[in-house]
Amino acid sequence: MQIIKPREYFDGEFELPGDKSITHRAVMLNSGADGTAVITNALTGEDCLSTCRCMKTLGADIQVDGTTIAVKGTPKFESAKELDCGNSGTTIRLLTGFVAGKNITAKLYGDSSLSSRPMKRVAEPLSLLGAEVATTEGHAPVFVAPKKLQGARVDLAISSAQVKSAVLLAGISADGETTVSEPVKSRDHTERMLLAMQANMKVNGNEVTVKRSELKSLSLCVPSDISSASYFMALGALKGETLCKNVGINPTRTGILRAFDKLGVHYELLNKRVSGGEETADIRVKKTNMRAISLTAEDIPSMIDELPLIALLCAFADGESRITGAKELRVKESDRIQTTTELIQNLGGDCTATEDGFIIRGKKSLTGGNIDSYLDHRIAMTGAVGLIASKTGGAIKNPECCAISFPDFFEKLAK
Ligand code: S3P
């Protein structure tokens, strides 16, 4: 149990952990590249350590020291491997595409939460390239058999950076050309990193085309994760003023800022610069009286992981907010439509779950109370924000899951 006390005022300057999506990709892509890369400000939370463990099993030389990860790529991947992806959806989905292109046998599996998440969405597009990927009734364990791949066109029905990346990682080992398109552009860290590693690739709007590529290793300093920063940004908006330093502001990830614009939250981007092919800034957020908002399908991909927190902010906003087109939330680490709704209700808020989102009737303040993380890191951290901003505070059950993406979250909050 983690006890959280309410605060009248919350302010401070925060350095956040490295970006989870970028760290996964930096470890995976460098494992298949020529040379040695040093990745600094890497996230060494449990999910990224799962990627490190899998890439080591496949033969890469990986040394983790604090927040620095050194990766020496392997020219040849080892076959017949069991790859334990832990709780990490990004690891299992990207790695399925990666190993499908390496002409090897592998079994990819994870914990019970990961085993309940859909894997056909990766297996089916990869089969269009000739890959042999068998799921277990649509889920992990996933079995990849050696096959020579042939480039193909893949039109994704849902926008998913994990699925898009799996296809691209297979595509760089296939004969011919592979094109992947998606309805709304999802995060593009894979594309940016592949380009920086000299892959043979073209981006045209929501469509990406790759050809067989030999990757050059890439050392980089990972920007801080806007998803981790968002909890401290929200506390600034609710309770005072916060400054989050060196945060990645890739436009495919900054949906929370567009949600802030709609809510009327005052924020500023300071000290803009570029780090590791990604734009970063310091983000200052000040307390604001928020108004209700409406978010629809095209808003969702760039704020997908922040939606529980945005729903919580709506519970403090003036009026009725509606979030639609967010059905993907049902297949995250928990069913986040269900768990976010329960979280807001347990805090004393008014939230109704719909099939693909939420209806939230805002109140000036929430009471507080005891809440459950449902073993989902984003729900635990959203809950902590809600409790700090509530009247009584309360306790969070199973808070340790924060280590998935933000190992020292509660320490940072206490400072
Ligand atoms: C991620 C993509 C998103 C996101 C996840 C990380 C990535 O998932 O929710 O936390 O690093 O590619 P989907 O691709 O399933 O939308």
Coordinates of C-alpha atoms and ligand atoms in Angstrom, one line a residue:
M1 CA 0.0 0.0 0.0
Q2 CA 1.2 3.5 -0.8
I3 CA -0.3 6.3 1.4
I4 CA -0.8 9.6 -0.5
K5 CA -1.6 12.8 1.4
P6 CA -3.4 15.7 -0.2
R7 CA -1.5 18.9 -0.9
E8 CA -2.7 22.4 -0.9
Y9 CA 0.1 23.4 -3.3
F10 CA 2.5 21.4 -5.5
D11 CA 5.5 22.9 -7.2
G12 CA 9.0 22.0 -8.2
E13 CA 11.5 21.3 -11.0
F14 CA 11.7 17.7 -12.2
E15 CA 14.1 15.5 -14.2
L16 CA 12.2 12.6 -15.5
P17 CA 13.3 9.1 -16.7
G18 CA 14.3 8.5 -20.3
D19 CA 11.6 7.8 -22.9
K20 CA 10.4 4.2 -22.8
S21 CA 9.6 3.8 -26.5
I22 CA 12.9 5.3 -27.6
T23 CA 14.9 3.2 -25.1
H24 CA 13.3 -0.1 -26.4
R25 CA 14.1 0.8 -30.0
A26 CA 17.6 2.0 -29.2
V27 CA 18.4 -1.4 -27.5
M28 CA 16.7 -3.5 -30.2
L29 CA 17.9 -1.8 -33.3
N30 CA 21.5 -1.4 -32.0
S31 CA 21.5 -5.1 -31.2
G32 CA 21.2 -5.8 -34.9
A33 CA 23.5 -3.0 -36.0
D34 CA 27.2 -2.9 -37.0
G35 CA 29.2 -1.4 -34.1
T36 CA 28.9 -0.5 -30.4
A37 CA 26.4 2.2 -29.2
V38 CA 26.2 4.0 -25.9
I39 CA 22.7 5.0 -24.9
T40 CA 22.6 7.6 -22.1
N41 CA 19.6 8.8 -20.0
A42 CA 18.0 5.4 -21.0
L43 CA 15.0 4.2 -19.1
T44 CA 16.1 1.2 -17.1
G45 CA 12.6 0.4 -15.8
E46 CA 11.4 -3.2 -15.9
D47 CA 10.0 -3.0 -19.5
C48 CA 13.2 -1.9 -21.1
L49 CA 15.2 -4.4 -19.0
S50 CA 12.9 -7.0 -20.6
T51 CA 14.1 -5.9 -24.0
C52 CA 17.8 -5.9 -22.8
R53 CA 17.3 -9.5 -21.5
C54 CA 15.8 -10.7 -24.8
M55 CA 18.5 -9.1 -27.0
K56 CA 21.2 -10.7 -24.8
T57 CA 19.5 -14.1 -25.2
L58 CA 19.7 -13.5 -28.9
G59 CA 23.4 -12.9 -28.8
A60 CA 23.9 -9.1 -28.4
D61 CA 26.4 -7.8 -25.8
I62 CA 24.5 -5.5 -23.5
Q63 CA 25.8 -3.8 -20.4
V64 CA 23.5 -1.7 -18.2
D65 CA 25.1 0.8 -15.8
G66 CA 22.7 3.1 -14.0
T67 CA 20.9 4.9 -16.9
T68 CA 23.5 4.1 -19.5
I69 CA 23.2 1.1 -21.7
A70 CA 26.0 -0.1 -24.0
V71 CA 25.0 -2.3 -26.9
K72 CA 27.3 -4.2 -29.2
G73 CA 25.4 -5.6 -32.1
T74 CA 25.6 -9.2 -33.1
P75 CA 26.1 -10.1 -36.8
K76 CA 24.3 -13.5 -36.2
F77 CA 21.3 -14.2 -34.1
E78 CA 21.0 -17.4 -32.2
S79 CA 18.1 -19.7 -33.0
A80 CA 15.7 -21.8 -30.9
K81 CA 15.5 -19.2 -28.1
E82 CA 13.0 -18.6 -25.4
L83 CA 12.5 -14.8 -25.1
D84 CA 10.9 -13.7 -21.8
C85 CA 9.2 -10.3 -22.5
G86 CA 7.9 -9.8 -18.9
N87 CA 5.0 -7.3 -18.8
S88 CA 6.2 -5.4 -22.0
G89 CA 3.8 -5.2 -24.9
T90 CA 6.4 -3.1 -26.8
T91 CA 9.1 -5.8 -26.3
I92 CA 6.9 -8.7 -27.5
R93 CA 5.4 -6.9 -30.5
L94 CA 8.5 -5.3 -31.9
L95 CA 10.6 -8.3 -31.2
T96 CA 8.2 -10.6 -33.1
G97 CA 8.8 -8.6 -36.2
F98 CA 12.5 -8.3 -35.5
V99 CA 13.1 -12.1 -35.1
A100 CA 10.7 -12.9 -38.0
G101 CA 13.3 -11.2 -40.3
K102 CA 16.3 -13.1 -38.9
N103 CA 15.5 -16.5 -40.2
I104 CA 15.5 -18.1 -36.8
T105 CA 13.3 -20.1 -34.4
A106 CA 12.0 -18.3 -31.3
K107 CA 9.3 -18.5 -28.6
L108 CA 8.2 -15.2 -27.2
Y109 CA 6.2 -15.1 -24.0
G110 CA 5.5 -13.0 -20.9
D111 CA 3.6 -12.6 -17.7
S112 CA -0.2 -13.2 -17.3
S113 CA -1.1 -9.6 -18.2
L114 CA 1.0 -9.7 -21.4
S115 CA -0.5 -13.1 -22.2
S116 CA -4.0 -11.6 -22.3
R117 CA -3.0 -8.9 -24.8
P118 CA -3.8 -9.4 -28.5
M119 CA -1.0 -10.7 -30.7
K120 CA -2.9 -11.6 -34.0
R121 CA -2.6 -7.9 -34.9
V122 CA 1.2 -8.5 -35.3
A123 CA 1.1 -12.1 -36.6
E124 CA -1.3 -11.3 -39.4
P125 CA 0.5 -8.4 -41.0
L126 CA 3.8 -10.3 -40.7
S127 CA 2.3 -13.3 -42.5
L128 CA 1.7 -11.0 -45.5
L129 CA 5.6 -10.8 -45.8
G130 CA 5.7 -14.6 -45.7
A131 CA 6.6 -14.9 -42.0
E132 CA 5.5 -17.9 -40.0
V133 CA 4.2 -16.6 -36.7
A134 CA 1.9 -18.8 -34.6
T135 CA 0.0 -17.3 -31.6
T136 CA -1.6 -19.2 -28.8
E137 CA -5.3 -18.5 -29.6
G138 CA -4.4 -15.0 -30.6
H139 CA -2.1 -14.4 -27.6
A140 CA 1.4 -15.1 -26.3
P141 CA 3.3 -17.5 -26.3
V142 CA 4.1 -16.6 -29.9
F143 CA 6.2 -19.0 -32.0
V144 CA 8.3 -17.7 -34.9
A145 CA 9.7 -20.2 -37.4
P146 CA 12.6 -19.5 -39.9
K147 CA 11.4 -18.1 -43.2
K148 CA 12.7 -15.9 -46.0
L149 CA 10.6 -12.8 -46.1
Q150 CA 9.3 -11.0 -49.2
G151 CA 8.3 -7.3 -48.9
A152 CA 4.6 -6.5 -49.1
R153 CA 2.1 -3.7 -48.6
V154 CA 0.4 -3.7 -45.2
D155 CA -2.6 -1.4 -44.5
L156 CA -3.3 -1.4 -40.8
A157 CA -6.9 -1.0 -39.7
I158 CA -5.8 0.4 -36.3
S159 CA -3.1 2.9 -35.6
S160 CA -0.5 1.1 -33.6
A161 CA 3.2 2.1 -33.3
Q162 CA 4.0 -1.4 -32.0
V163 CA 2.4 -3.2 -35.0
K164 CA 3.8 -0.6 -37.5
S165 CA 7.3 -1.1 -36.0
A166 CA 7.0 -4.9 -36.1
V167 CA 6.3 -4.7 -39.8
L168 CA 9.2 -2.3 -40.4
L169 CA 11.7 -4.4 -38.4
A170 CA 10.7 -7.4 -40.5
G171 CA 10.8 -5.3 -43.7
I172 CA 14.4 -4.3 -43.3
S173 CA 15.4 -8.0 -43.6
A174 CA 13.0 -8.8 -46.5
D175 CA 13.6 -9.0 -50.2
G176 CA 11.9 -6.1 -52.1
E177 CA 9.9 -3.2 -50.7
T178 CA 7.6 -3.2 -47.6
T179 CA 5.1 -0.4 -47.2
V180 CA 3.0 0.0 -44.0
S181 CA 0.1 2.6 -43.7
E182 CA -2.1 3.5 -40.8
P183 CA -5.3 5.5 -40.4
V184 CA -3.8 8.2 -38.0
K185 CA -0.1 8.5 -37.6
S186 CA 1.1 6.8 -34.4
R187 CA 4.4 7.6 -32.7
D188 CA 7.3 7.6 -35.2
H189 CA 10.3 6.8 -33.1
T190 CA 11.2 3.7 -35.1
E191 CA 11.2 5.6 -38.4
R192 CA 13.4 8.4 -36.9
M193 CA 15.8 5.9 -35.5
L194 CA 16.0 3.8 -38.7
L195 CA 16.7 6.9 -40.7
A196 CA 19.5 7.9 -38.2
M197 CA 20.9 4.4 -38.6
Q198 CA 21.0 4.8 -42.4
A199 CA 18.2 2.4 -43.2
N200 CA 16.8 2.4 -46.7
M201 CA 13.5 4.1 -45.8
K202 CA 10.9 6.7 -47.1
V203 CA 8.1 8.4 -45.1
N204 CA 5.1 9.8 -46.9
G205 CA 2.4 11.1 -44.5
N206 CA 0.9 8.0 -42.7
E207 CA 2.8 5.6 -45.0
V208 CA 6.3 4.3 -44.5
T209 CA 8.3 2.2 -47.0
V210 CA 11.5 0.2 -46.2
K211 CA 13.9 -2.0 -48.2
R212 CA 16.6 -4.4 -46.9
S213 CA 19.0 -2.4 -44.8
E214 CA 22.3 -2.8 -42.9
L215 CA 22.0 -0.6 -39.8
K216 CA 24.8 1.5 -38.5
S217 CA 25.0 1.6 -34.7
L218 CA 23.7 4.9 -33.1
S219 CA 24.7 6.4 -29.8
L220 CA 22.2 8.8 -28.4
C221 CA 21.0 10.6 -25.3
V222 CA 17.3 9.6 -24.8
P223 CA 15.0 12.6 -24.1
S224 CA 12.9 12.3 -20.9
D225 CA 9.5 10.6 -21.4
I226 CA 6.5 12.9 -21.9
S227 CA 4.3 10.1 -20.6
S228 CA 6.3 10.1 -17.3
A229 CA 6.4 14.0 -17.2
S230 CA 2.6 14.2 -17.7
Y231 CA 1.9 13.3 -14.1
F232 CA 4.0 16.2 -12.9
M233 CA 2.5 18.5 -15.6
A234 CA -1.0 17.6 -14.4
L235 CA 0.0 18.4 -10.8
G236 CA 1.1 21.8 -12.0
A237 CA -2.2 22.3 -13.7
L238 CA -4.2 21.2 -10.6
K239 CA -2.2 22.5 -7.7
G240 CA 0.5 25.1 -8.4
E241 CA 3.4 25.2 -10.9
T242 CA 5.8 22.6 -12.2
L243 CA 8.8 22.6 -14.6
C244 CA 9.6 19.3 -16.3
K245 CA 13.1 19.4 -17.9
N246 CA 14.4 18.0 -21.2
V247 CA 11.1 16.3 -22.2
G248 CA 10.7 14.8 -25.6
I249 CA 8.1 16.8 -27.7
N250 CA 7.9 14.7 -30.8
P251 CA 4.6 15.8 -32.3
T252 CA 3.3 12.2 -32.4
R253 CA 3.6 12.1 -28.6
T254 CA 2.4 15.6 -27.6
G255 CA -1.4 15.0 -27.7
I256 CA -1.5 15.8 -24.0
L257 CA -0.5 19.4 -24.9
R258 CA -3.4 19.6 -27.4
A259 CA -5.6 18.2 -24.6
F260 CA -4.2 21.0 -22.3
D261 CA -5.1 23.6 -25.0
K262 CA -8.7 22.4 -25.0
L263 CA -8.8 22.2 -21.2
G264 CA -7.4 25.8 -21.1
V265 CA -4.3 24.7 -19.1
H266 CA -1.5 27.4 -19.1
Y267 CA 1.8 25.9 -20.2
E268 CA 5.0 27.1 -21.9
L269 CA 7.7 25.2 -23.8
L270 CA 11.1 26.6 -23.0
N271 CA 14.7 25.9 -24.1
K272 CA 13.7 23.9 -27.2
R273 CA 16.6 21.8 -28.7
V274 CA 17.2 18.5 -30.5
S275 CA 18.6 15.4 -28.8
G276 CA 19.1 12.0 -30.5
G277 CA 17.0 13.0 -33.6
E278 CA 14.1 14.1 -31.3
E279 CA 13.0 17.6 -30.3
T280 CA 13.0 18.3 -26.5
A281 CA 11.9 21.2 -24.3
D282 CA 11.4 22.1 -20.7
I283 CA 7.6 22.3 -20.0
R284 CA 6.3 24.7 -17.4
V285 CA 2.7 24.3 -16.3
K286 CA 0.7 26.6 -14.1
K287 CA -2.5 26.0 -12.1
T288 CA -5.6 26.7 -14.2
N289 CA -9.4 26.4 -13.9
M290 CA -10.1 23.8 -16.5
R291 CA -13.2 23.5 -18.9
A292 CA -14.7 20.4 -20.3
I293 CA -13.4 18.9 -23.5
S294 CA -14.3 16.6 -26.3
L295 CA -11.7 14.2 -27.8
T296 CA -12.4 11.9 -30.8
A297 CA -10.6 9.1 -32.7
E298 CA -8.1 11.2 -34.5
D299 CA -6.9 12.8 -31.3
I300 CA -6.2 9.5 -29.6
P301 CA -2.9 8.0 -30.9
S302 CA -0.7 10.9 -29.8
M303 CA -2.1 10.8 -26.2
I304 CA -2.9 7.1 -25.9
D305 CA -0.9 6.5 -22.7
E306 CA -2.0 9.8 -21.1
L307 CA -5.8 9.1 -21.5
P308 CA -6.3 7.9 -18.0
L309 CA -4.7 11.1 -16.7
I310 CA -6.6 13.3 -19.1
A311 CA -9.8 11.6 -18.0
L312 CA -8.8 12.4 -14.4
L313 CA -8.2 16.1 -15.3
C314 CA -11.7 16.2 -16.9
A315 CA -13.1 15.0 -13.5
F316 CA -11.8 18.4 -12.1
A317 CA -12.9 20.5 -15.2
D318 CA -16.1 22.6 -15.4
G319 CA -18.8 20.7 -17.4
E320 CA -19.2 17.4 -19.1
S321 CA -16.3 15.9 -21.1
R322 CA -16.6 13.2 -23.7
I323 CA -13.7 11.0 -25.0
T324 CA -14.6 8.6 -27.9
G325 CA -12.6 6.5 -30.4
A326 CA -10.3 5.1 -27.6
K327 CA -11.3 1.4 -27.7
E328 CA -7.5 0.6 -27.8
L329 CA -7.5 1.4 -24.1
R330 CA -9.3 -1.9 -23.5
V331 CA -6.2 -3.9 -24.5
K332 CA -3.5 -2.1 -22.5
E333 CA -1.8 -3.4 -19.3
S334 CA -5.3 -3.3 -17.9
D335 CA -8.7 -2.5 -19.5
R336 CA -8.0 1.2 -19.0
I337 CA -11.6 2.2 -19.8
Q338 CA -12.8 0.1 -16.9
T339 CA -9.9 0.7 -14.5
T340 CA -9.8 4.5 -15.1
T341 CA -13.6 4.8 -14.6
E342 CA -13.3 2.8 -11.3
L343 CA -10.4 5.0 -10.2
I344 CA -12.3 8.2 -10.8
Q345 CA -15.4 6.9 -9.1
N346 CA -13.4 5.7 -6.1
L347 CA -11.9 9.1 -5.8
G348 CA -15.5 10.5 -5.6
G349 CA -15.6 11.7 -9.3
D350 CA -18.4 11.2 -11.8
C351 CA -17.2 9.0 -14.8
T352 CA -19.2 6.6 -17.0
A353 CA -17.4 4.1 -19.2
T354 CA -18.6 3.8 -22.8
E355 CA -17.6 1.1 -25.3
D356 CA -14.8 3.3 -26.7
G357 CA -14.2 6.0 -24.0
F358 CA -15.6 8.0 -21.2
I359 CA -18.3 10.5 -20.2
I360 CA -16.9 12.6 -17.3
R361 CA -19.0 15.2 -15.4
G362 CA -16.5 17.5 -13.7
K363 CA -16.6 18.6 -10.1
K364 CA -14.7 21.4 -8.4
S365 CA -13.0 18.8 -6.1
L366 CA -12.8 15.1 -5.5
T367 CA -13.1 13.5 -2.1
G368 CA -10.2 10.9 -2.2
G369 CA -10.3 7.3 -0.9
N370 CA -8.6 4.0 -1.4
I371 CA -7.8 2.9 -4.9
D372 CA -6.3 -0.1 -6.8
S373 CA -3.5 0.1 -9.4
Y374 CA -4.9 -3.1 -11.0
L375 CA -1.1 -3.8 -11.5
D376 CA -1.1 -1.2 -14.2
H377 CA 1.7 1.5 -13.9
R378 CA -0.3 4.2 -15.6
I379 CA -3.3 3.7 -13.4
A380 CA -1.2 3.8 -10.2
M381 CA 0.5 7.1 -11.2
T382 CA -2.8 8.6 -12.3
G383 CA -4.3 7.6 -9.0
A384 CA -1.4 9.3 -7.1
V385 CA -2.1 12.5 -8.9
G386 CA -5.8 12.3 -8.1
L387 CA -5.1 11.6 -4.4
I388 CA -2.7 14.6 -4.1
A389 CA -5.4 16.8 -5.6
S390 CA -8.2 15.3 -3.5
K391 CA -9.6 16.5 -0.1
T392 CA -8.6 13.5 2.0
G393 CA -5.9 11.6 0.1
G394 CA -5.9 7.8 0.5
A395 CA -4.0 4.6 -0.3
I396 CA -3.0 2.9 -3.5
K397 CA -3.0 -0.9 -3.6
N398 CA -0.1 -2.6 -5.5
P399 CA 1.8 0.6 -6.3
E400 CA 5.1 -1.3 -7.1
C401 CA 4.0 -1.6 -10.8
C402 CA 5.2 2.0 -11.3
A403 CA 8.7 0.3 -11.8
I404 CA 7.6 -0.7 -15.3
S405 CA 8.1 2.8 -16.6
F406 CA 9.1 5.1 -13.6
P407 CA 11.0 3.2 -10.9
D408 CA 11.4 6.3 -8.6
F409 CA 8.0 7.8 -9.1
F410 CA 7.0 8.0 -5.5
E411 CA 10.4 9.4 -4.4
K412 CA 10.1 12.2 -7.0
L413 CA 6.6 12.9 -5.8
A414 CA 7.7 13.1 -2.2
K415 CA 10.4 15.6 -3.0
Ligands
S3P1 C1 4.2 2.1 -27.8 C2 3.0 2.2 -28.5 C3 1.7 2.3 -27.9 C4 1.8 2.7 -26.5 C5 2.8 1.8 -25.7 C6 4.1 2.1 -26.3 C7 5.4 1.9 -28.5 O1 1.0 1.1 -28.1 O2 0.5 2.5 -25.9 O3 2.8 2.2 -24.4 O4 6.5 2.1 -27.9 O5 5.4 1.6 -29.7 P1 0.2 0.7 -29.4 O6 1.1 0.5 -30.5 O7 -0.5 -0.7 -29.0 O8 -0.8 1.8 -29.6

